[in-house]
Coordinates of C-alpha atoms in Angstrom, one line a residue:
Chain A
M6 CA -42.9 -24.6 9.6
S7 CA -44.5 -21.9 7.5
D8 CA -44.5 -21.5 3.7
K9 CA -42.6 -18.2 3.8
R10 CA -39.2 -18.1 2.3
T11 CA -36.6 -19.2 4.9
V12 CA -33.1 -17.8 4.9
G13 CA -30.3 -18.9 7.2
V14 CA -27.9 -16.3 8.6
I15 CA -24.4 -17.2 9.6
A16 CA -23.9 -14.2 11.8
G17 CA -20.6 -12.6 12.7
R18 CA -19.8 -9.4 14.6
G19 CA -21.2 -5.9 14.3
I20 CA -24.3 -4.3 12.8
F21 CA -24.4 -6.2 9.5
P22 CA -26.5 -9.1 10.8
A23 CA -29.1 -6.7 12.4
T24 CA -29.2 -4.7 9.1
F25 CA -29.9 -7.9 7.2
V26 CA -32.5 -9.1 9.7
E27 CA -34.4 -5.8 9.5
A28 CA -34.4 -5.8 5.7
A29 CA -35.3 -9.5 5.4
R30 CA -38.2 -9.0 7.9
K31 CA -39.7 -6.3 5.7
K32 CA -39.8 -8.8 2.9
G33 CA -41.7 -11.3 5.2
V34 CA -38.8 -13.8 5.2
R35 CA -38.4 -16.4 8.0
I36 CA -35.0 -16.1 9.5
V37 CA -33.0 -18.9 11.0
M38 CA -29.7 -17.8 12.6
A39 CA -26.5 -19.6 13.4
A40 CA -25.0 -17.3 16.0
F41 CA -21.4 -17.5 17.3
K42 CA -20.4 -17.0 20.9
G43 CA -18.2 -14.0 21.3
E44 CA -19.1 -12.7 17.9
T45 CA -22.8 -12.3 17.2
E46 CA -24.6 -9.5 19.1
S47 CA -27.1 -11.0 21.4
E48 CA -29.8 -8.4 20.6
V49 CA -30.1 -9.6 17.0
A50 CA -30.5 -13.2 18.0
E51 CA -33.7 -12.3 19.8
E52 CA -35.2 -10.9 16.7
V53 CA -35.2 -14.0 14.5
D54 CA -37.5 -16.9 14.1
A55 CA -35.0 -19.6 15.3
V56 CA -31.5 -19.3 16.6
E57 CA -28.9 -21.6 18.0
W58 CA -25.5 -20.6 19.4
F59 CA -22.2 -22.2 18.3
R60 CA -18.6 -21.9 18.9
V61 CA -16.4 -20.4 16.2
G62 CA -14.8 -23.4 14.5
Q63 CA -17.9 -25.5 14.4
L64 CA -19.5 -26.3 11.1
A65 CA -21.1 -29.7 11.3
K66 CA -23.6 -28.6 14.0
P67 CA -24.7 -25.4 12.3
I68 CA -25.3 -27.4 9.1
K69 CA -27.4 -29.9 11.1
F70 CA -29.3 -27.0 12.7
F71 CA -30.0 -25.4 9.3
Q72 CA -31.2 -28.7 7.8
Q73 CA -33.5 -29.3 10.7
E74 CA -34.9 -25.8 10.1
E75 CA -35.3 -26.5 6.4
V76 CA -32.8 -23.8 5.4
A77 CA -31.9 -24.2 1.7
E78 CA -30.4 -20.7 1.3
C79 CA -28.2 -18.7 3.7
V80 CA -26.0 -15.6 3.9
M81 CA -22.6 -15.3 5.7
I82 CA -22.5 -11.8 7.1
G83 CA -20.6 -9.8 9.7
Q84 CA -17.0 -10.1 10.4
I85 CA -15.5 -13.3 11.6
T86 CA -11.9 -13.0 11.1
P87 CA -10.5 -16.2 9.4
G88 CA -8.0 -16.5 12.3
R89 CA -10.8 -16.5 14.8
L90 CA -12.9 -18.8 12.7
F91 CA -10.3 -21.6 12.6
D92 CA -8.0 -21.0 15.6
L93 CA -10.5 -22.2 18.2
R94 CA -11.1 -26.0 18.3
P95 CA -12.2 -26.6 14.7
D96 CA -14.5 -29.5 14.3
L97 CA -13.6 -32.4 12.0
R98 CA -15.5 -30.8 9.1
V99 CA -13.5 -27.6 9.4
I100 CA -10.2 -29.6 9.8
K101 CA -11.0 -31.4 6.6
I102 CA -11.6 -28.1 4.8
L103 CA -8.4 -26.6 6.1
A104 CA -6.4 -29.6 5.0
S105 CA -7.7 -29.3 1.5
L106 CA -6.6 -25.7 1.0
S107 CA -3.3 -24.9 -0.6
E108 CA -3.7 -21.2 0.0
R109 CA -5.4 -20.0 3.2
N110 CA -6.8 -16.5 3.0
A111 CA -10.3 -15.0 3.7
E112 CA -11.4 -15.7 0.2
T113 CA -10.3 -19.3 -0.1
M114 CA -11.6 -20.2 3.3
F115 CA -15.0 -18.6 3.0
R116 CA -15.3 -20.1 -0.5
A117 CA -14.5 -23.6 0.9
V118 CA -17.1 -23.1 3.7
A119 CA -19.7 -22.1 1.0
D120 CA -18.8 -25.1 -1.1
E121 CA -19.3 -27.4 1.9
L122 CA -22.7 -25.8 2.6
G123 CA -23.6 -26.3 -1.0
K124 CA -22.8 -30.0 -0.8
E125 CA -25.4 -30.2 2.0
G126 CA -28.1 -28.5 -0.1
I127 CA -27.6 -25.1 1.4
D128 CA -26.8 -22.3 -1.2
V129 CA -24.9 -19.3 0.0
L130 CA -26.6 -16.1 -1.3
P131 CA -24.8 -12.8 -2.0
S132 CA -24.4 -11.0 1.3
T133 CA -26.1 -8.0 -0.3
T134 CA -29.4 -9.9 -0.6
Y135 CA -32.3 -7.6 0.4
L136 CA -29.9 -4.7 0.9
E137 CA -30.1 -2.9 -2.4
E138 CA -31.1 0.3 -0.6
Y139 CA -27.8 0.2 1.3
L140 CA -25.8 0.1 -2.0
P141 CA -25.7 3.7 -3.1
A142 CA -26.0 4.7 -6.8
P143 CA -23.3 7.0 -8.3
G144 CA -23.2 10.5 -7.0
P145 CA -23.2 12.4 -3.6
V146 CA -24.6 10.3 -0.8
F147 CA -24.3 12.3 2.4
G148 CA -22.4 15.4 3.7
P149 CA -20.9 18.1 1.5
E150 CA -20.9 17.5 -2.3
L151 CA -17.5 17.2 -4.0
D152 CA -16.4 20.1 -6.2
E153 CA -14.7 19.5 -9.5
A154 CA -11.2 19.0 -8.1
G155 CA -12.7 16.6 -5.6
L156 CA -14.4 14.6 -8.3
I157 CA -11.1 14.3 -10.3
D158 CA -9.3 13.1 -7.2
A159 CA -12.1 10.7 -6.4
A160 CA -11.8 9.2 -9.9
Y161 CA -8.0 8.9 -9.4
G162 CA -8.4 7.3 -6.1
M163 CA -10.9 4.8 -7.5
R164 CA -8.5 3.8 -10.2
M165 CA -5.7 3.3 -7.7
A166 CA -7.9 1.4 -5.3
K167 CA -9.1 -0.9 -8.1
E168 CA -5.6 -1.7 -9.1
V169 CA -4.5 -2.4 -5.6
S170 CA -7.5 -4.7 -5.0
R171 CA -7.0 -6.4 -8.3
L172 CA -3.6 -7.5 -6.9
D173 CA -5.4 -8.9 -3.8
I174 CA -3.5 -6.5 -1.6
G175 CA -6.5 -4.7 0.0
Q176 CA -9.7 -2.7 -0.6
S177 CA -8.7 0.8 0.5
V178 CA -6.3 3.6 -0.4
V179 CA -6.0 7.1 1.0
V180 CA -5.3 9.8 -1.6
R181 CA -4.8 13.5 -1.8
D182 CA -4.5 15.7 -5.0
G183 CA -3.3 12.9 -7.2
T184 CA -1.0 11.3 -4.7
V185 CA -1.5 8.0 -2.9
L186 CA -0.7 8.6 0.7
A187 CA -1.5 5.2 2.1
V188 CA -2.4 1.7 0.8
E189 CA -4.3 -0.8 3.0
A190 CA -2.6 -4.2 3.0
F191 CA -2.8 -6.4 6.1
E192 CA -3.2 -3.7 8.8
G193 CA -6.9 -3.1 8.3
T194 CA -8.9 -0.1 7.1
N195 CA -8.9 2.0 10.3
K196 CA -5.1 2.0 10.6
C197 CA -4.8 2.9 7.0
I198 CA -7.2 5.8 7.5
R199 CA -5.1 7.0 10.5
R200 CA -1.8 6.8 8.6
G201 CA -3.2 8.5 5.5
G202 CA -4.8 11.2 7.5
D203 CA -1.5 11.9 9.4
L204 CA 0.5 12.0 6.1
G205 CA -2.1 14.2 4.4
R206 CA -2.3 16.7 7.3
G207 CA -6.0 17.2 7.0
K208 CA -6.2 18.7 3.5
N209 CA -8.5 17.2 0.8
V210 CA -7.7 13.7 2.1
K211 CA -9.9 11.0 0.7
L212 CA -10.4 7.4 1.7
V213 CA -11.4 5.2 -1.3
K214 CA -12.8 1.8 -0.6
V215 CA -13.7 -0.7 -3.4
S216 CA -14.5 -4.2 -4.3
K217 CA -12.1 -6.5 -6.1
P218 CA -12.7 -6.8 -9.8
G219 CA -14.9 -9.9 -10.1
Q220 CA -15.7 -9.8 -6.4
D221 CA -17.6 -12.8 -5.1
L222 CA -20.6 -11.0 -3.5
R223 CA -21.1 -13.9 -1.1
F224 CA -18.3 -12.6 1.1
D225 CA -15.8 -9.8 1.7
V226 CA -18.1 -7.2 0.2
P227 CA -16.7 -3.8 1.1
V228 CA -18.6 -2.1 3.9
V229 CA -18.5 1.3 5.4
G230 CA -20.3 2.2 8.6
P231 CA -20.4 4.8 11.4
D232 CA -17.0 3.7 12.7
T233 CA -15.5 4.4 9.2
I234 CA -16.8 7.9 9.3
L235 CA -15.6 8.4 12.9
A236 CA -12.2 7.1 12.1
C237 CA -12.0 9.5 9.1
R238 CA -13.2 12.4 11.2
E239 CA -10.5 11.7 13.8
A240 CA -7.7 11.3 11.3
G241 CA -8.6 14.4 9.3
V242 CA -9.9 12.5 6.3
S243 CA -12.6 14.6 4.8
T244 CA -14.1 12.4 2.1
V245 CA -15.1 8.8 1.8
V246 CA -15.4 7.5 -1.7
I247 CA -17.1 4.2 -2.2
E248 CA -17.8 2.2 -5.3
A249 CA -21.3 2.8 -6.5
R250 CA -23.6 -0.2 -6.2
Q251 CA -20.8 -2.4 -4.8
T252 CA -20.2 -1.0 -1.3
L253 CA -22.6 -1.5 1.6
V254 CA -23.4 1.5 3.8
L255 CA -24.4 0.0 7.2
G256 CA -25.9 2.0 10.0
I257 CA -27.1 4.3 7.3
R258 CA -29.0 6.7 9.5
E259 CA -26.1 7.2 11.8
V260 CA -23.7 7.5 8.9
R261 CA -25.9 10.3 7.5
E262 CA -25.9 12.1 10.8
L263 CA -22.2 11.8 11.3
C264 CA -21.4 13.0 7.7
E265 CA -23.6 16.0 8.2
K266 CA -22.4 16.8 11.7
H267 CA -18.7 16.4 10.9
R268 CA -18.8 17.7 7.3
V269 CA -17.5 14.4 5.9
S270 CA -18.4 13.8 2.3
L271 CA -19.6 10.3 1.4
H272 CA -19.5 9.9 -2.4
A273 CA -20.4 6.9 -4.6
Q274 CA -18.1 6.7 -7.6
E275 CA -18.6 4.6 -10.7
E276 CA -15.6 2.7 -11.8
V277 CA -14.0 4.4 -14.8
D278 CA -12.2 2.7 -17.7
Q279 CA -8.7 1.7 -16.9
P280 CA -6.1 3.5 -19.1
G281 CA -3.7 1.0 -20.6
Chain B
M13 CA 41.8 23.3 -15.5
S14 CA 43.0 19.8 -16.4
D15 CA 42.1 17.7 -19.4
K16 CA 40.6 15.0 -17.1
R17 CA 36.9 14.3 -17.5
T18 CA 35.0 16.7 -15.2
V19 CA 31.8 15.6 -13.5
G20 CA 29.6 17.9 -11.4
V21 CA 27.9 16.5 -8.3
I22 CA 24.7 18.0 -7.0
A23 CA 25.0 16.4 -3.6
G24 CA 22.2 15.7 -1.1
R25 CA 22.2 13.8 2.2
G26 CA 23.7 10.5 3.3
I27 CA 26.4 8.3 2.0
F28 CA 25.5 8.3 -1.7
P29 CA 27.7 11.4 -2.6
A30 CA 30.7 9.8 -0.8
T31 CA 30.2 6.5 -2.6
F32 CA 30.1 8.3 -5.9
V33 CA 33.2 10.4 -5.2
E34 CA 35.2 7.4 -4.2
A35 CA 34.2 5.5 -7.4
A36 CA 34.7 8.5 -9.7
R37 CA 38.1 9.1 -8.1
K38 CA 39.2 5.6 -9.0
K39 CA 38.4 6.5 -12.7
G40 CA 40.6 9.6 -12.4
V41 CA 37.6 11.9 -12.8
R42 CA 37.8 15.6 -11.7
I43 CA 34.9 16.3 -9.4
V44 CA 33.1 19.6 -8.9
M45 CA 30.5 19.6 -6.1
A46 CA 27.5 21.8 -5.5
A47 CA 26.9 21.1 -1.8
F48 CA 23.8 22.1 0.1
K49 CA 23.8 23.6 3.6
G50 CA 22.0 21.2 6.0
E51 CA 22.1 18.4 3.5
T52 CA 25.5 17.5 2.2
E53 CA 27.9 15.9 4.7
S54 CA 30.9 18.2 5.2
E55 CA 33.5 15.4 5.0
V56 CA 32.7 14.6 1.4
A57 CA 33.0 18.2 0.4
E58 CA 36.7 18.1 1.5
E59 CA 37.4 15.2 -0.9
V60 CA 36.6 16.9 -4.2
D61 CA 38.5 19.1 -6.6
A62 CA 36.2 22.1 -6.2
V63 CA 33.2 22.8 -4.0
E64 CA 30.8 25.6 -3.3
W65 CA 28.0 25.6 -0.8
F66 CA 24.4 26.7 -1.6
R67 CA 21.1 26.9 0.1
V68 CA 18.5 24.4 -0.9
G69 CA 16.2 26.3 -3.3
Q70 CA 19.0 27.9 -5.2
L71 CA 19.6 26.8 -8.8
A72 CA 20.9 29.9 -10.7
K73 CA 24.1 30.1 -8.6
P74 CA 25.0 26.3 -8.7
I75 CA 24.5 26.6 -12.5
K76 CA 26.9 29.5 -12.7
F77 CA 29.4 27.7 -10.5
F78 CA 29.3 24.6 -12.7
Q79 CA 29.8 26.7 -15.8
Q80 CA 32.8 28.5 -14.3
E81 CA 34.2 25.1 -13.5
E82 CA 33.5 23.9 -17.1
V83 CA 31.1 21.2 -15.9
A84 CA 29.3 19.7 -18.9
E85 CA 28.0 16.6 -17.1
C86 CA 26.7 16.1 -13.6
V87 CA 24.9 13.7 -11.4
M88 CA 22.1 14.5 -8.8
I89 CA 22.6 12.2 -5.9
G90 CA 21.7 11.8 -2.3
Q91 CA 18.3 12.6 -0.9
I92 CA 17.0 16.1 -1.0
T93 CA 13.3 15.8 -0.3
P94 CA 11.3 17.8 -2.8
G95 CA 9.7 19.7 0.1
R96 CA 13.1 20.7 1.4
L97 CA 14.2 21.5 -2.1
F98 CA 11.5 24.1 -2.8
D99 CA 10.2 25.2 0.6
L100 CA 13.2 27.3 1.5
R101 CA 13.4 30.6 -0.4
P102 CA 13.5 29.3 -4.0
D103 CA 15.4 31.5 -6.4
L104 CA 13.7 33.0 -9.5
R105 CA 14.8 30.1 -11.6
V106 CA 13.2 27.6 -9.3
I107 CA 10.1 29.7 -9.0
K108 CA 9.8 29.6 -12.8
I109 CA 10.2 25.9 -12.9
L110 CA 7.6 25.4 -10.2
A111 CA 5.2 27.6 -12.0
S112 CA 5.6 25.6 -15.2
L113 CA 4.6 22.3 -13.6
S114 CA 1.1 21.0 -13.5
E115 CA 2.0 18.0 -11.3
R116 CA 4.6 18.4 -8.6
N117 CA 6.1 15.2 -7.4
A118 CA 9.7 14.1 -7.0
E119 CA 9.9 12.9 -10.6
T120 CA 8.4 15.9 -12.3
M121 CA 10.5 18.3 -10.2
F122 CA 13.8 16.5 -10.6
R123 CA 13.1 16.1 -14.3
A124 CA 12.4 19.9 -14.6
V125 CA 15.7 20.7 -12.8
A126 CA 17.5 18.3 -15.2
D127 CA 15.9 20.0 -18.2
E128 CA 16.9 23.4 -16.9
L129 CA 20.5 22.2 -16.5
G130 CA 20.4 20.7 -20.0
K131 CA 19.4 24.1 -21.4
E132 CA 22.6 25.5 -19.9
G133 CA 24.7 22.8 -21.5
I134 CA 25.0 20.6 -18.5
D135 CA 23.8 17.0 -19.0
V136 CA 22.5 15.0 -16.1
L137 CA 24.0 11.5 -16.1
P138 CA 22.4 8.4 -14.6
S139 CA 23.0 8.5 -10.8
T140 CA 24.4 5.0 -11.2
T141 CA 27.4 6.2 -13.3
Y142 CA 30.6 4.5 -12.1
L143 CA 28.6 2.5 -9.6
E144 CA 28.2 -0.8 -11.5
E145 CA 29.8 -2.7 -8.7
Y146 CA 27.1 -1.5 -6.3
L147 CA 24.3 -2.9 -8.6
P148 CA 24.2 -6.6 -7.7
A149 CA 23.6 -9.2 -10.4
P150 CA 20.8 -11.8 -9.8
G151 CA 21.3 -14.2 -7.0
P152 CA 22.3 -14.2 -3.3
V153 CA 24.3 -11.1 -2.3
F154 CA 25.0 -11.3 1.4
G155 CA 23.7 -13.2 4.4
P156 CA 21.9 -16.6 4.4
E157 CA 20.9 -17.8 1.0
L158 CA 17.1 -18.2 0.3
D159 CA 15.7 -21.7 0.2
E160 CA 13.1 -22.7 -2.5
A161 CA 10.1 -21.4 -0.6
G162 CA 12.0 -18.2 0.0
L163 CA 12.8 -17.8 -3.7
I164 CA 9.1 -18.3 -4.6
D165 CA 8.1 -15.7 -2.1
A166 CA 10.8 -13.3 -3.4
A167 CA 9.4 -13.7 -7.0
Y168 CA 5.9 -13.0 -5.7
G169 CA 7.1 -9.9 -3.8
M170 CA 8.9 -8.7 -6.9
R171 CA 5.8 -9.0 -9.0
M172 CA 3.7 -7.1 -6.3
A173 CA 6.3 -4.4 -5.8
K174 CA 6.6 -3.9 -9.6
E175 CA 2.9 -3.4 -9.9
V176 CA 2.8 -1.0 -7.0
S177 CA 5.7 1.1 -8.4
R178 CA 4.1 1.0 -11.9
L179 CA 1.2 2.8 -10.3
D180 CA 3.6 5.4 -8.9
I181 CA 2.6 4.6 -5.4
G182 CA 6.0 3.6 -4.0
Q183 CA 9.1 1.4 -4.4
S184 CA 8.6 -1.1 -1.6
V185 CA 6.3 -3.8 -0.3
V186 CA 6.7 -6.2 2.7
V187 CA 5.4 -9.8 2.0
R188 CA 5.2 -13.1 3.7
D189 CA 4.2 -16.4 2.3
G190 CA 2.3 -15.0 -0.6
T191 CA 0.6 -12.2 1.3
V192 CA 1.3 -8.5 1.0
L193 CA 1.6 -7.3 4.6
A194 CA 2.5 -3.6 3.9
V195 CA 2.8 -1.3 0.9
E196 CA 5.0 1.8 1.0
A197 CA 3.2 4.9 -0.2
F198 CA 4.0 8.3 1.3
E199 CA 5.3 7.2 4.6
G200 CA 8.8 6.2 3.5
T201 CA 10.6 2.8 3.5
N202 CA 11.5 2.6 7.1
K203 CA 8.0 3.0 8.4
C204 CA 6.8 0.5 5.9
I205 CA 9.4 -1.9 7.1
R206 CA 8.3 -1.4 10.7
R207 CA 4.6 -1.9 9.9
G208 CA 5.3 -5.0 7.8
G209 CA 7.5 -6.5 10.4
D210 CA 4.9 -6.0 13.1
L211 CA 2.2 -7.5 11.0
G212 CA 4.4 -10.5 10.0
R213 CA 5.5 -11.3 13.5
G214 CA 9.0 -12.1 12.5
K215 CA 8.3 -15.1 10.3
N216 CA 9.7 -15.3 6.7
V217 CA 9.1 -11.6 6.3
K218 CA 10.6 -10.0 3.2
L219 CA 11.1 -6.4 2.2
V220 CA 11.1 -6.0 -1.6
K221 CA 12.4 -2.8 -3.1
V222 CA 12.3 -2.1 -6.9
S223 CA 12.6 0.5 -9.5
K224 CA 9.7 1.8 -11.5
P225 CA 9.2 0.2 -14.9
G226 CA 10.9 2.6 -17.2
Q227 CA 12.7 4.2 -14.3
D228 CA 14.7 7.4 -15.2
L229 CA 18.1 6.4 -13.8
R230 CA 19.0 10.1 -13.4
F231 CA 17.0 10.2 -10.1
D232 CA 15.0 8.2 -7.6
V233 CA 17.0 5.0 -8.2
P234 CA 16.2 2.6 -5.5
V235 CA 18.8 2.4 -2.8
V236 CA 19.4 0.2 0.2
G237 CA 22.1 0.8 2.7
P238 CA 23.1 -0.1 6.3
D239 CA 20.1 1.7 7.7
T240 CA 17.8 -0.5 5.6
I241 CA 19.4 -3.6 7.0
L242 CA 19.2 -2.3 10.6
A243 CA 15.6 -1.2 10.2
C244 CA 14.8 -4.7 8.9
R245 CA 16.7 -6.4 11.7
E246 CA 14.8 -4.3 14.3
A247 CA 11.4 -5.0 12.7
G248 CA 11.9 -8.7 12.4
V249 CA 12.2 -8.6 8.6
S250 CA 14.6 -11.4 7.7
T251 CA 15.1 -10.9 4.0
V252 CA 15.7 -7.9 1.7
V253 CA 15.0 -8.6 -1.9
I254 CA 16.3 -6.0 -4.4
E255 CA 15.9 -5.8 -8.1
A256 CA 19.0 -7.2 -9.8
R257 CA 21.1 -4.5 -11.6
Q258 CA 18.6 -1.8 -10.7
T259 CA 19.1 -1.2 -7.0
L260 CA 22.1 0.5 -5.5
V261 CA 23.6 -1.1 -2.4
L262 CA 25.4 1.8 -0.6
G263 CA 27.8 1.3 2.3
I264 CA 28.4 -2.1 0.8
R265 CA 31.0 -3.3 3.3
E266 CA 28.9 -2.3 6.3
V267 CA 25.8 -3.9 4.6
R268 CA 27.7 -7.2 4.2
E269 CA 28.8 -7.1 7.9
L270 CA 25.3 -6.4 9.1
C271 CA 23.7 -9.1 6.9
E272 CA 26.2 -11.6 8.2
K273 CA 26.0 -10.6 11.9
H274 CA 22.2 -10.4 12.0
R275 CA 21.5 -13.2 9.6
V276 CA 19.6 -10.9 7.2
S277 CA 19.4 -12.3 3.6
L278 CA 20.1 -9.8 0.9
H279 CA 18.9 -11.2 -2.4
A280 CA 19.0 -9.7 -5.9
Q281 CA 16.0 -10.8 -7.9
E282 CA 15.5 -10.5 -11.7
E283 CA 12.1 -9.2 -12.7
V284 CA 9.9 -12.1 -13.9
D285 CA 7.3 -11.9 -16.7
Q286 CA 4.0 -10.4 -15.6
P287 CA 1.1 -12.8 -15.8
G288 CA -1.8 -11.2 -17.6

């Protein structure tokens, strides 16, 4: 053991874990990873100071591993869909959690897991820890800057997306010229992008992705990445509006290249006051 | 001319005009119809006391026709999509209306047409005029009655749909067990039904269709009909929740048969108080 700060990573799919590991490394942090078979990318597991592999559905063993490695703080990052997390042979600890929940959605389940970790002396940190540089401040981020009409529409979309997420429906809407073309509910962002792009017929169409008012930053933080820009490009969505300082841009170098190459605007918008 | 009450009908697509004509006939009303080529069903035009056919996009000529027929009150019923209404060779009067609008959506356009009729001494009546019997009171309407869990979910869906329509996004949501599966925005109700049904995998899935808070009953009144029930049946949506006294059930005999045959519940829900 060293006297560096140790942070545990409960690592799901995609580039989020690798982004965290790179950022935490720069701060000289010791990283202990609980990786999940079929979810975590194997490359990232080779980069950390200690790793063990688990099945999705196991909680007791990852906790024991973290305790052995003296992990007192961890992050839960990368997608593990709640279905995947609990469908596959849950261990007794997970069964107990499930039984205690009256509502089962991503938020209640992740919160319950976080509470369980907390009882074992392991705090769950915001999943944005060390990632401030991936949380854009207000203004143009990459690609063509919005003109005045674009900015008005971005503010409109932000207001609509905030209302929709306040209702716990979803994080994204697709808008054009003051009309909501598509609302993301259960189908996921990429299908919402495709539907909105089709309905908007490639003119001034904007994806707006936001956090929930009072978002718990330990999980479900809105993320955009290269696949978001590619999905928009394919669907004829020309602008991506994210919430300033609340949305993670992952794969940021690739996102920049894609925005510039395909002329997709990435714009960070501050939440405006709600009328009424 | 007779001394009966005369009501003009600006008639769009579908069974709404025929339903109105049948109901108005029973009240002994004289009916003068402005029918539109490619929109109005020809059968209904044969049922009325006077009819003339126009192209969608004409307004000056229907106004003149109504004035000749001493029409001082009219209804605008049946779908004419705003795009269709104005895309096809608008007359000068319609061009003038369009030029005066800063926002162009169904509501602003229909309202502008209603204002223009008003200036010519023709009042636009609620499109529910004479149709009280097609506006169900709270409670089960047709098909299997909801159980207690179903009623709780219906109230939840009503709250969500009301919030979504308050934002002018759309009139419908698809819910299941306290989760919004799909929100209707620009794609239309039937596509929203299909998406929600797919996502819900045929279990306890409910379509909820409502009016906007403060709905102008002269246009855009929510309507369900036989095609709604058939779309739900095909998509695996087992329940249709409508807003009591605010949603028109058209083709009501066929709707009853379809609900009973396919075990689709049609339930009229009163709006509940909004929390917060």
